[in-house]
Coordinates of C-alpha atoms and ligand atoms in Angstrom, one line a residue:
X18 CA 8.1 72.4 -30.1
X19 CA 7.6 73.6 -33.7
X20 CA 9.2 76.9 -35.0
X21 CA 6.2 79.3 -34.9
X22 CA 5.7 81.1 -38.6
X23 CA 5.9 84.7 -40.2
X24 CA 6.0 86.6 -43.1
X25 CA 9.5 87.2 -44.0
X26 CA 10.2 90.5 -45.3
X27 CA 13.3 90.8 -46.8
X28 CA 14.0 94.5 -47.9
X29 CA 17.2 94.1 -50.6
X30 CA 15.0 91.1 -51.7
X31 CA 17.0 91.6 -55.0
X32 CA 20.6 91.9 -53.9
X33 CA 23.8 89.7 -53.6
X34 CA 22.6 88.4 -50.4
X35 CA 18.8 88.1 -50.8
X36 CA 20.4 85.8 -54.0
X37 CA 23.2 83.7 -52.4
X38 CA 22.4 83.4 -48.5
X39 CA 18.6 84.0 -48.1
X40 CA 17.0 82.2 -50.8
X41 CA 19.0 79.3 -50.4
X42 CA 19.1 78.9 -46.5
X43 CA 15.1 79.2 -46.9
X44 CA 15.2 76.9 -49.8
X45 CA 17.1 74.6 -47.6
X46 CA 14.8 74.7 -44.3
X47 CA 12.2 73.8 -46.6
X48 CA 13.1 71.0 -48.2
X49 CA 14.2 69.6 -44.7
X50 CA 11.0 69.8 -43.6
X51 CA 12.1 72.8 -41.2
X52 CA 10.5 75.7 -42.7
X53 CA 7.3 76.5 -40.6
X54 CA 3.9 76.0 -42.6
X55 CA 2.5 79.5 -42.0
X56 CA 6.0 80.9 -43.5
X57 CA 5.6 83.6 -46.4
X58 CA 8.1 85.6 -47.4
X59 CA 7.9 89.3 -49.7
X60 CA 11.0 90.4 -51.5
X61 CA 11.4 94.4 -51.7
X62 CA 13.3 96.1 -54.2
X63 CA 12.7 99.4 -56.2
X64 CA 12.9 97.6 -59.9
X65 CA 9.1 96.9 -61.1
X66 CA 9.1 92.7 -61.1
X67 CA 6.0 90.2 -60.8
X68 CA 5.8 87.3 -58.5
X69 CA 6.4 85.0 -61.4
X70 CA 9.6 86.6 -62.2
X71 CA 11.1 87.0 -59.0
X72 CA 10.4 83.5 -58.7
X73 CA 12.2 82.3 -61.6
X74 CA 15.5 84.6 -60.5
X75 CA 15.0 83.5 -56.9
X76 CA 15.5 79.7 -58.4
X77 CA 18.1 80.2 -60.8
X78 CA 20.1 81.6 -57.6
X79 CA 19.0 79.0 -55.5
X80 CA 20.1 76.0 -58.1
X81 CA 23.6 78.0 -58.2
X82 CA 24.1 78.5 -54.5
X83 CA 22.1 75.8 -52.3
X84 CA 24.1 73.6 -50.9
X85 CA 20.7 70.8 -51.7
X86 CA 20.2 69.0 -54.8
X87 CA 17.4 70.9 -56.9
X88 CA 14.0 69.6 -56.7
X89 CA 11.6 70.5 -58.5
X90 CA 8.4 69.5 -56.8
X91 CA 9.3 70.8 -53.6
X92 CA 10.7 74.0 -55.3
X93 CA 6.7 74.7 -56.4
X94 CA 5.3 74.4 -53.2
X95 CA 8.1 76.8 -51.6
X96 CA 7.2 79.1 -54.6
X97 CA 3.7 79.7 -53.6
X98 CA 5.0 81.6 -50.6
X99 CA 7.2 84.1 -52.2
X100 CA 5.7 87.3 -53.2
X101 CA 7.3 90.5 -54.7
X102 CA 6.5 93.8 -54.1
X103 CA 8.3 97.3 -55.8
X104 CA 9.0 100.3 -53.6
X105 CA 12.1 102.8 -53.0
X106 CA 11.4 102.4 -49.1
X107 CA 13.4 105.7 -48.2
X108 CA 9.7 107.3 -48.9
X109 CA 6.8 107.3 -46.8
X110 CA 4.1 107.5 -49.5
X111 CA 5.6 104.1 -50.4
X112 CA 4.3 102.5 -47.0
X113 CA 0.6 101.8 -47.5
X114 CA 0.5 99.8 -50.2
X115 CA 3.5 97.8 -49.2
X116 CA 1.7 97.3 -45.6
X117 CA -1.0 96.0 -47.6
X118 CA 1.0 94.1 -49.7
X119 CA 3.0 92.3 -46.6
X120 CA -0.6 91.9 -44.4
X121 CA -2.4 90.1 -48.0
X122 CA 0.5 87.8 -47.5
X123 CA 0.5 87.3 -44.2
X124 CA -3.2 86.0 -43.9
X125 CA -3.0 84.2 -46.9
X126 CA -0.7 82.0 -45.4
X127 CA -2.1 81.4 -42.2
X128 CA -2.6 85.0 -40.4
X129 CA -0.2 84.3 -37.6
X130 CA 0.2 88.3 -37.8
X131 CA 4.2 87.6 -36.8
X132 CA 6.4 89.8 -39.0
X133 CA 10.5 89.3 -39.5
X134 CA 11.6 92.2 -41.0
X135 CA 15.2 91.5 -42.7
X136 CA 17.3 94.7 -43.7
X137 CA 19.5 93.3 -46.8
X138 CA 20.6 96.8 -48.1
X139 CA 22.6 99.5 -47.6
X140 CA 23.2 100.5 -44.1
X141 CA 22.1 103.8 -44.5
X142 CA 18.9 102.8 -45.1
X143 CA 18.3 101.1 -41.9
X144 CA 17.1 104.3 -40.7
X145 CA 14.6 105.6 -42.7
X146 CA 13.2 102.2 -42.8
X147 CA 13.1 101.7 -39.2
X148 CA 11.5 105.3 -38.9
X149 CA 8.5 104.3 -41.9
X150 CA 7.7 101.1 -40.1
X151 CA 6.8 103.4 -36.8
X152 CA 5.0 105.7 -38.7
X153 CA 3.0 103.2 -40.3
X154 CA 1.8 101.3 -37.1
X155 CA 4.3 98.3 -38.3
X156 CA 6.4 97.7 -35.6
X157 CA 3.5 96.6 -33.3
X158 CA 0.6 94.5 -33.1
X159 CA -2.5 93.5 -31.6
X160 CA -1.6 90.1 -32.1
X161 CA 1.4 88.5 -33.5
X162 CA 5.3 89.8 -33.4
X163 CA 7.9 91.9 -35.1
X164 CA 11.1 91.1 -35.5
X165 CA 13.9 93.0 -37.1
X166 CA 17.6 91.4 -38.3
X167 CA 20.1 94.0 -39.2
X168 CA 23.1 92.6 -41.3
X169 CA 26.4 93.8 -40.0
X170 CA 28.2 96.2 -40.1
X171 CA 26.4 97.4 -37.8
X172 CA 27.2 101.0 -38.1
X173 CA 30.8 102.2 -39.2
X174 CA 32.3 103.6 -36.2
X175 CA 31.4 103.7 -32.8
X176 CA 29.3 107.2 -32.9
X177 CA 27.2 106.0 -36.3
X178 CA 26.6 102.4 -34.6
X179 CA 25.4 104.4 -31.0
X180 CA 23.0 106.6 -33.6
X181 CA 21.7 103.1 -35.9
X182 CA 21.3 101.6 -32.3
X183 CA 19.1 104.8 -30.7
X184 CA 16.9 104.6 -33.6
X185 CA 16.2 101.1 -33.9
X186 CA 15.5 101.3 -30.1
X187 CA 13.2 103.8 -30.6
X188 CA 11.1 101.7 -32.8
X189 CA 11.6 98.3 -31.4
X190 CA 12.7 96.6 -27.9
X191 CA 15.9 95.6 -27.4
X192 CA 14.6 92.1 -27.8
X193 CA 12.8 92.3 -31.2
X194 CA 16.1 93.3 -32.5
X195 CA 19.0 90.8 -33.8
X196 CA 21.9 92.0 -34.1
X197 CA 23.3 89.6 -37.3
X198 CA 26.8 88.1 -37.1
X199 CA 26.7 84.9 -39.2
X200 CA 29.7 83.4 -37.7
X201 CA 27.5 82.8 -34.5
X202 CA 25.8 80.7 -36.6
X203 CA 28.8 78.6 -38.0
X204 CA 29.1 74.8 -36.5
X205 CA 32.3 75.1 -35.0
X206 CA 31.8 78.4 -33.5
X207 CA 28.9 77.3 -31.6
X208 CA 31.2 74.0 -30.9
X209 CA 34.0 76.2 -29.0
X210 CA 31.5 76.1 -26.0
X211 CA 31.2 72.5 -25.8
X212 CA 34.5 72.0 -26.6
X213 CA 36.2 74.1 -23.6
X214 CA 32.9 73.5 -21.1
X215 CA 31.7 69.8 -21.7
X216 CA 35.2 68.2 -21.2
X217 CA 37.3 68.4 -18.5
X218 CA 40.1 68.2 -20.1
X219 CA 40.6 71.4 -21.6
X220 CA 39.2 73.7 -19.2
X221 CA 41.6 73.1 -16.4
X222 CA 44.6 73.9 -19.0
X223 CA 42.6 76.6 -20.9
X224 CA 45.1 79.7 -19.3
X225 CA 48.2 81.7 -19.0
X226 CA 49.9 78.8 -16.7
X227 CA 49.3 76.3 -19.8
X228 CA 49.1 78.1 -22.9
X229 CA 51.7 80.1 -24.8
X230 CA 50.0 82.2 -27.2
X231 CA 46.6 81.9 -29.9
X232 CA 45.9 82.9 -33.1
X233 CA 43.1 83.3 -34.8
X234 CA 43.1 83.4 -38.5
X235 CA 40.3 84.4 -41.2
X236 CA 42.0 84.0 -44.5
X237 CA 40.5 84.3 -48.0
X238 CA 42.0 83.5 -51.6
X239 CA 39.1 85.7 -53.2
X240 CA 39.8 89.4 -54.1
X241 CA 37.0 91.6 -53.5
X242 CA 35.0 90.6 -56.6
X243 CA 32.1 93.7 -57.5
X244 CA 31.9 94.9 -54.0
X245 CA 34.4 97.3 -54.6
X246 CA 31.8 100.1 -53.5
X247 CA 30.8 98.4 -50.4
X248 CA 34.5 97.2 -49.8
X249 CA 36.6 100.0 -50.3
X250 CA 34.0 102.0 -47.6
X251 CA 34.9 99.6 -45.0
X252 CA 38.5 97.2 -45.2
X253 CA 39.2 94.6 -43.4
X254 CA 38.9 96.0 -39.9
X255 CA 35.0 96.7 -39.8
X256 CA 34.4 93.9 -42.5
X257 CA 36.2 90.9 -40.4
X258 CA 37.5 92.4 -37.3
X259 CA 35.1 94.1 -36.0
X260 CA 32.6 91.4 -35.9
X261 CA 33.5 87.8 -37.0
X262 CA 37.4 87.9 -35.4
X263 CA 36.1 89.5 -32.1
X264 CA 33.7 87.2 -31.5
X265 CA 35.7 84.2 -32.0
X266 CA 38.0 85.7 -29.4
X267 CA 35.3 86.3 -27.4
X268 CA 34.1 83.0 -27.6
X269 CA 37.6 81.6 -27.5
X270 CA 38.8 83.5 -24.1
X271 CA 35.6 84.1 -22.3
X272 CA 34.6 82.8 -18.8
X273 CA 32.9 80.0 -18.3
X274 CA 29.3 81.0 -18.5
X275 CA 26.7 80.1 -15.4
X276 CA 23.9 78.8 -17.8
X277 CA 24.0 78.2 -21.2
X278 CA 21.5 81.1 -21.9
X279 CA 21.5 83.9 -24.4
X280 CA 22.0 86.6 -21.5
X281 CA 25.1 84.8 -19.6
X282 CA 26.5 84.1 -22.7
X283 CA 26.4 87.5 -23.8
X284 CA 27.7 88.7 -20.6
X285 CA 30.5 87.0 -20.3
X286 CA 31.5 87.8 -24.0
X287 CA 31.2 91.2 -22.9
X288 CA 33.0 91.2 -19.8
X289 CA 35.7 89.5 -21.7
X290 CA 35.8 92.2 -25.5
X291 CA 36.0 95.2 -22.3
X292 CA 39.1 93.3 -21.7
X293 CA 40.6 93.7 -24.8
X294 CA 43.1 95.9 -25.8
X295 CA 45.9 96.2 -28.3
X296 CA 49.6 94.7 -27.0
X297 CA 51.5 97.7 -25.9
X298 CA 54.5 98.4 -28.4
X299 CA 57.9 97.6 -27.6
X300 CA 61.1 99.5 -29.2
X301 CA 58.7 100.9 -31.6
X302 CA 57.7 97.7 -33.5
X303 CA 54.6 97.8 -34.5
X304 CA 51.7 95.0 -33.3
X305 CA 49.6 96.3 -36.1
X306 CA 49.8 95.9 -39.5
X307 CA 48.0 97.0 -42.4
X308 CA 47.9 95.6 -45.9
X309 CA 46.8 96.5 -49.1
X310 CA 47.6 93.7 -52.2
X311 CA 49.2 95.2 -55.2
X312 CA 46.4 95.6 -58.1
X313 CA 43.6 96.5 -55.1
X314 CA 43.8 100.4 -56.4
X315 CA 42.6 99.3 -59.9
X316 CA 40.1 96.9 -59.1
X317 CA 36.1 98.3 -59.8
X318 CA 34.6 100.5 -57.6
X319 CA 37.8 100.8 -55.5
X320 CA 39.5 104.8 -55.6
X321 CA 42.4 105.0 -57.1
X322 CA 44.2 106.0 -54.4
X323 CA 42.9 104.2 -52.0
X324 CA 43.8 104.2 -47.9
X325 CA 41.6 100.6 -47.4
X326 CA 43.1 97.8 -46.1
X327 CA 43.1 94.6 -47.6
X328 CA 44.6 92.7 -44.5
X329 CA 45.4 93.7 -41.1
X330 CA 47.0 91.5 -38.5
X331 CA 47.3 92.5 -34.9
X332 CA 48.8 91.1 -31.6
X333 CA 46.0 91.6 -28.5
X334 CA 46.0 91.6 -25.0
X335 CA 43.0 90.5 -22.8
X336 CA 43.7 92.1 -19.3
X337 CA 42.2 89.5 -16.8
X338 CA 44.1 87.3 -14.6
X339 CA 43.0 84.4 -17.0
X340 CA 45.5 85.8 -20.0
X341 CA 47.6 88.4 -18.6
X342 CA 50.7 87.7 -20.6
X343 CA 48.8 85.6 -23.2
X344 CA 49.2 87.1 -26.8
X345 CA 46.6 86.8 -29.0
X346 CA 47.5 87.0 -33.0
X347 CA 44.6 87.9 -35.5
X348 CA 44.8 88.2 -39.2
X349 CA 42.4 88.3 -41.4
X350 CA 42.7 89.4 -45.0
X351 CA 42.3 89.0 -49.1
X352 CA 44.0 87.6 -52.0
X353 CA 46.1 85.3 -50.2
X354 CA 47.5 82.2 -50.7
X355 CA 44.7 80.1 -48.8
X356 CA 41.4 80.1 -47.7
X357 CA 40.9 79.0 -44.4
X358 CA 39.1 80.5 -40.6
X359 CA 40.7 78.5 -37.4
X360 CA 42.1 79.4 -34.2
X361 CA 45.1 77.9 -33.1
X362 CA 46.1 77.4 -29.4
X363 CA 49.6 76.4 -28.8
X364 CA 50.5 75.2 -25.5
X365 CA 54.0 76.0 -24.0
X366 CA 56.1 73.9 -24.2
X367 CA 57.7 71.6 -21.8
X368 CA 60.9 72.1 -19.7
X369 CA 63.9 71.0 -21.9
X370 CA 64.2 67.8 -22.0
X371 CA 67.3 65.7 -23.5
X372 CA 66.2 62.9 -26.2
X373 CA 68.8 60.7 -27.4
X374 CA 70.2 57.1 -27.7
X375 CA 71.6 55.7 -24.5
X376 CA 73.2 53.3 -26.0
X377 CA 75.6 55.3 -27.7
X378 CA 75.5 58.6 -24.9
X379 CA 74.3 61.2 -27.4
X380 CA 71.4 63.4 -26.2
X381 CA 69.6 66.0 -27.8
X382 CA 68.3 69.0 -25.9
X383 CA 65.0 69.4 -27.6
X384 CA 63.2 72.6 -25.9
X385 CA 60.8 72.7 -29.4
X386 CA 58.2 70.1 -28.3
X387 CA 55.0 72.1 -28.4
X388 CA 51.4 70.8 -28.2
X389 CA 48.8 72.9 -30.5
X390 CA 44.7 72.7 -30.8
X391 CA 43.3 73.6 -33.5
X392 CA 39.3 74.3 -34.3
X393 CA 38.9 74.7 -37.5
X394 CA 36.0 76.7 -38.8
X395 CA 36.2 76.5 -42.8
X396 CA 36.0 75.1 -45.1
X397 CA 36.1 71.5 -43.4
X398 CA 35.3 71.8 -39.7
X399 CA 37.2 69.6 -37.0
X400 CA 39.4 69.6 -34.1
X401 CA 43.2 68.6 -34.7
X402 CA 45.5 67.8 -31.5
X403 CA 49.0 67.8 -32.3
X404 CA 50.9 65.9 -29.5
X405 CA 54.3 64.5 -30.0
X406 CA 55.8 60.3 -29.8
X407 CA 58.7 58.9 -30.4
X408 CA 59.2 57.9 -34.0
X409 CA 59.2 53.8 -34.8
X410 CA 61.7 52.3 -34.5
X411 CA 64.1 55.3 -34.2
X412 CA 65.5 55.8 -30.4
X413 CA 66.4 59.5 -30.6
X414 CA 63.6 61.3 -32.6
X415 CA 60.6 63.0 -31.2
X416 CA 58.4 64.2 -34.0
X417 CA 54.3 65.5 -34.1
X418 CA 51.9 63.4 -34.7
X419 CA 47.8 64.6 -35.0
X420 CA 44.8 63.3 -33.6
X421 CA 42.0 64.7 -36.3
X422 CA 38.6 64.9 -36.1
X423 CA 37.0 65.8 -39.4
X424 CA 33.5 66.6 -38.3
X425 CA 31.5 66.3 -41.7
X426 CA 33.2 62.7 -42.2
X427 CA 32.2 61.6 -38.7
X428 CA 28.6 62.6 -39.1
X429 CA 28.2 62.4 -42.9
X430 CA 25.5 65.3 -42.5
X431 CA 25.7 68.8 -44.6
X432 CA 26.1 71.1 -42.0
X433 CA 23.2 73.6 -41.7
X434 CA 24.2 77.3 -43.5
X435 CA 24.5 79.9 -41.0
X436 CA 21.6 81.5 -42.2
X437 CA 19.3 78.7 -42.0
X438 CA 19.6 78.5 -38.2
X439 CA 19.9 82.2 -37.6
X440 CA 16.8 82.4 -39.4
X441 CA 15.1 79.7 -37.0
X442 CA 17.0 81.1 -34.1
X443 CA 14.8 84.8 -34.9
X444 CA 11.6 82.9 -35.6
X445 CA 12.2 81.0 -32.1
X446 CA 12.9 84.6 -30.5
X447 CA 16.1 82.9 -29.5
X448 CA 19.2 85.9 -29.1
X449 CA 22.0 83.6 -28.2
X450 CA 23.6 83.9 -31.7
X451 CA 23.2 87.5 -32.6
X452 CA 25.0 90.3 -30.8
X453 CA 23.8 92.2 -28.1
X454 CA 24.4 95.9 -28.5
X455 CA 26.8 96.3 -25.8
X456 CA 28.9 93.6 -27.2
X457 CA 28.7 95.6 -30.6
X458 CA 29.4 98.9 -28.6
X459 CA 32.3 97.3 -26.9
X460 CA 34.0 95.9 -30.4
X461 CA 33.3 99.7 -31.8
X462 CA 35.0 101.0 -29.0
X463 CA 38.2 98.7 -29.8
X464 CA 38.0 98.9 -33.3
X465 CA 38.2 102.9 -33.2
X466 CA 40.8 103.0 -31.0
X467 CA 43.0 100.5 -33.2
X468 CA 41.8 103.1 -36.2
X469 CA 43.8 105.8 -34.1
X470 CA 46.7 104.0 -33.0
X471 CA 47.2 103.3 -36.9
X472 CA 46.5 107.2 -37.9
X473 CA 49.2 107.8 -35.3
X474 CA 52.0 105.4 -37.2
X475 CA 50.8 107.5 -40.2
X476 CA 48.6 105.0 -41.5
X477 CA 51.3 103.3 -43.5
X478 CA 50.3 100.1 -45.4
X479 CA 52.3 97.3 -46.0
X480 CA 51.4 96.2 -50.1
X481 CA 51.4 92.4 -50.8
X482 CA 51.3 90.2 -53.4
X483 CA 48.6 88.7 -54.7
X484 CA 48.6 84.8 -53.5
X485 CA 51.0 85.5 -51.1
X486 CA 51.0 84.8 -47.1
X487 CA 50.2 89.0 -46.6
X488 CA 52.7 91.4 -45.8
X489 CA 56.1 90.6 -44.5
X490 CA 55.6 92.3 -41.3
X491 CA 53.3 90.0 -40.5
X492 CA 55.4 87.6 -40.2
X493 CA 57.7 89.6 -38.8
X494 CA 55.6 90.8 -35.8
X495 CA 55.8 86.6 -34.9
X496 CA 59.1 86.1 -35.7
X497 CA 60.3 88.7 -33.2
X498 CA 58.5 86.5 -30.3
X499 CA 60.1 83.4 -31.7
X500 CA 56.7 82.4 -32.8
X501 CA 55.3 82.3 -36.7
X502 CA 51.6 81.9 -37.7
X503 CA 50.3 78.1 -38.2
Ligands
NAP620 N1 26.4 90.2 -50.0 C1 26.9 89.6 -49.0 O1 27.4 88.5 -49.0 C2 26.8 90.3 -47.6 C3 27.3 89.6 -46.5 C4 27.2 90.2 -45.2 C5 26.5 91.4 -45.1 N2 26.0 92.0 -46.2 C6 25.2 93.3 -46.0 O2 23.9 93.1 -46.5 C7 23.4 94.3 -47.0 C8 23.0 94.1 -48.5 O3 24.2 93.7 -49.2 P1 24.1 93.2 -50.8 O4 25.4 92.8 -51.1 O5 23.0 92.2 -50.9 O6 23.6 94.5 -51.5 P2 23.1 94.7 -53.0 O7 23.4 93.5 -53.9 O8 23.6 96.0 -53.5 O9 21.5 94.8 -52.9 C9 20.9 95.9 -52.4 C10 19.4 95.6 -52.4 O10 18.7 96.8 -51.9 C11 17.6 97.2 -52.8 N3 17.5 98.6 -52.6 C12 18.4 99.6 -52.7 N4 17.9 100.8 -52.5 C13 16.6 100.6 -52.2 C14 15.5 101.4 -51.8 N5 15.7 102.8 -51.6 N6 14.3 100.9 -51.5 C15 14.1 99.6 -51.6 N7 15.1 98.7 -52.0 C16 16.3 99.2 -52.2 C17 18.1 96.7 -54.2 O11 17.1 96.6 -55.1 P3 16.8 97.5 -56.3 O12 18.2 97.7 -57.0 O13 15.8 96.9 -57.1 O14 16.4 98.8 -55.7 C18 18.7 95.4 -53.8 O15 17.7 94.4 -53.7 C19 24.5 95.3 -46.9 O16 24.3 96.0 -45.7 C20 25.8 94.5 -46.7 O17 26.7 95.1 -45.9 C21 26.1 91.5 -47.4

């Protein structure tokens, strides 16, 4: 079935992720023959720019970023879609020419009168956007669709995201509206599914009886670069936990869903975040931590005394008879030593069991045997088993050995960007990898109360060093269950 076309409009058309996500995923789907034929696509910004050199900037980003070889030939056909048109879109005078703008486009390239309207800005002009597309009869059509991706975060706390959500239901129905979480479109996150559903081998185990805890890491080397405004708004918490780690869990711990179809899936995601809570304290030690690295207070853009975190690691709960008992370790954070996103199941491990040489009577009681899975996310994605033999030729000693699937090397394809299929996914009207706003509503709902539990330790921050594995009591937190992070 081919993807049916639209004119993209991608207000922010000028920004960081206009520049190193949107250009090149479209850049991408074009070249691989993917990009519908009736596609067109309108950049907003305020700056006064002409087609020609919105172009050039567009394809000096695009050689930079794209994960595809630069060609030329194809690059001037692609080209021919891409319009530019100047507007500060908080105003409503702005609206008529920009509507004429957007339909000129839209039946030069074919008139499929579809619309995908992309908000690449600031949240808090999701709003008054939103509200101006009503007014000027552009959320509706006699023929055609419109469609409206909202980057996250979506809203900042719970009572801003229910406000964003009323008013964007207002305008649109609940169906024109994707909710954006790129991880959903990452290859091993969509793989989890397969992975636990299409092999019996792992569902049977995939419980409190068989597995001894999870963790689920998002780890980054990079500091916070020039987003220091955007950054030091939101930390760690609404910028990874929020939406990317919660998900993963979601996906990781869920039910296993009826059909594979965007509604069950979403149901049982959201039967399984309601779920979630933080792991009660015990003796006062804390399950939460927040970090800061040392040098974050001077970086640009950040306040110079800032209360953001910079890392946050957390020990959950998920109250269903599935995981009662079952910890679940997050961290996510900046400036550390690695960069890496994976989720690690370790298995408990069996009952003691004495290794040794019968020959000469000496046995080892070796209750450390553990069995871990691990799907890794980034930067190379894979499954690794870690199981445990008998070392050659030695009689007494057990050690690990790994059974790795690297999933680029076996399919020696570049995986698709995130973007490129979330961007296929909204032209297909298909939801299954974008939130639904009661999954959103439900990760708020968590995230606030996490928030308060940290106000009521006094929001203390635990600094780091730069390069470093994060704060001590991080590793703490794991050590005092006779675990540490993998
Ligand atoms: N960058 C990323 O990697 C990333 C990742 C995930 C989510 N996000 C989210 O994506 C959104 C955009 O982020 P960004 O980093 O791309 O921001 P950015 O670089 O600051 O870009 C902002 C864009 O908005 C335009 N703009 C600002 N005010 C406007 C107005 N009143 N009317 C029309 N256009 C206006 C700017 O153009 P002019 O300056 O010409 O007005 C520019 O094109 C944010 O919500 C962010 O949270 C970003």
């Amino acid at each position: 079935m081919s993807v049916p076309g639209c004119t993209m409009v991608i207000f922010g058309g000028t920004g960081d992720l206009a520049h190193r996500k949107l250009a090149p995923a479209i850049y991408n789907l074009h070249l691989e023959g993917r990009l519908p034929s009736d596609f067109s696509l309108v950049g907003i910004g305020r700056k006064q720019k002409s087609d020609s050199q919105y172009r050039q900037e567009l394809a000096a980003s695009i050689s930079k970023y794209s994960s595809s070889t630069w060609d030329e030939k194809q690059w001037q056909t692609l080209a021919l879609k891409i319009h530019y048109h100047a507007g500060d879109m908080r105003y409503a005078e702005n609206y008529l020419p920009f509507k004429n703008a957007v339909e000129a486009c839209n039946i030069e390239s074919g008139g499929n009168g579809n619309y995908l309207y992309y908000m690449a800005l600031a949240p808090h002009l999701f709003t008054p956007i939103a509200e101006n597309l009503k007014l000027h009869n552009m959320t509706a059509g006699e023929s055609g669709w419109r469609r409206i991706m909202i980057e996250k975060p979506f809203g900042y706390d719970l009572s801003s995201a229910r406000k964003l959500n009323n008013t964007l239901s207002a305008v649109f129905d609940e169906e024109n509206i994707y909710r954006i979480d790129h991880y959903l479109g990452k290859e091993m996150l969509q793989n989890i599914l397969v992975i636990r559903f299409a092999n019996t081998i792992f569902e049977p185990l995939w419980n409190k009886r068989f597995i001894d805890h999870v963790q689920i890491s998002a780890r980054e080397s990079d500091g916070i670069g020039d987003r220091g405004r955007y950054y030091d708004r939101v930390g760690a918490m609404r910028d990874m936990f929020q939406s990317h780690l919660l998900q993963m869990l979601a996906l990781m711990a869920m039910e296993p869903p009826l059909k594979a179809d965007p509604d069950t899936i979403r149901t049982e995601k959201l039967k399984l975040l309601n779920a979630v809570h933080l792991w009660p304290e015990e003796e006062s030690k804390s399950n939460l931590i927040f970090g800061q690295y040392y040098g974050y207070m001077q970086e640009k853009d950040v306040a110079a005394y800032s209360q953001t975190e910079t890392y946050i690691a957390l020990k959950l709960a998920v109250n269903n008879s599935r995981w009662q008992g079952v910890p679940f370790y997050l961290q996510t954070g900046k400036k550390l030593e690695d960069k890496l996103v994976k989720i690690v199941i370790q298995f408990k491990s069996p009952p003691s069991f004495y290794f040794g040489d019968p020959l000469e009577g000496v046995y080892k009681e070796r209750s450390d045997l553990i069995n871990l899975l691990t799907l890794k996310v980034q930067p190379r994605e894979g499954v690794v088993f870690q199981f445990n033999i008998k070392k050659p030729a030695a009689i007494e000693e057990v050690v690990p050995a790994e059974m790795d699937f690297c999933q680029p090397c076996a399919f020696m394809i570049n995986t698709p960007e995130a973007y490129e299929l979330l961007l296929l996914d909204v032209m297909n009207g298909d939801q299954t990898r974008f939130s639904s706003w009661n999954e959103i509503e439900s990760s708020w709902i968590l995230t606030d109360s996490i928030y308060s539990q940290h106000r009521k330790s006094l929001g203390n921050f635990d600094i780091y060093e730069a390069g470093s594995m994060g704060p001590e009591s991080a590793a703490d937190m794991l050590i005092r269950d006779g675990r540490h992070w993998w």
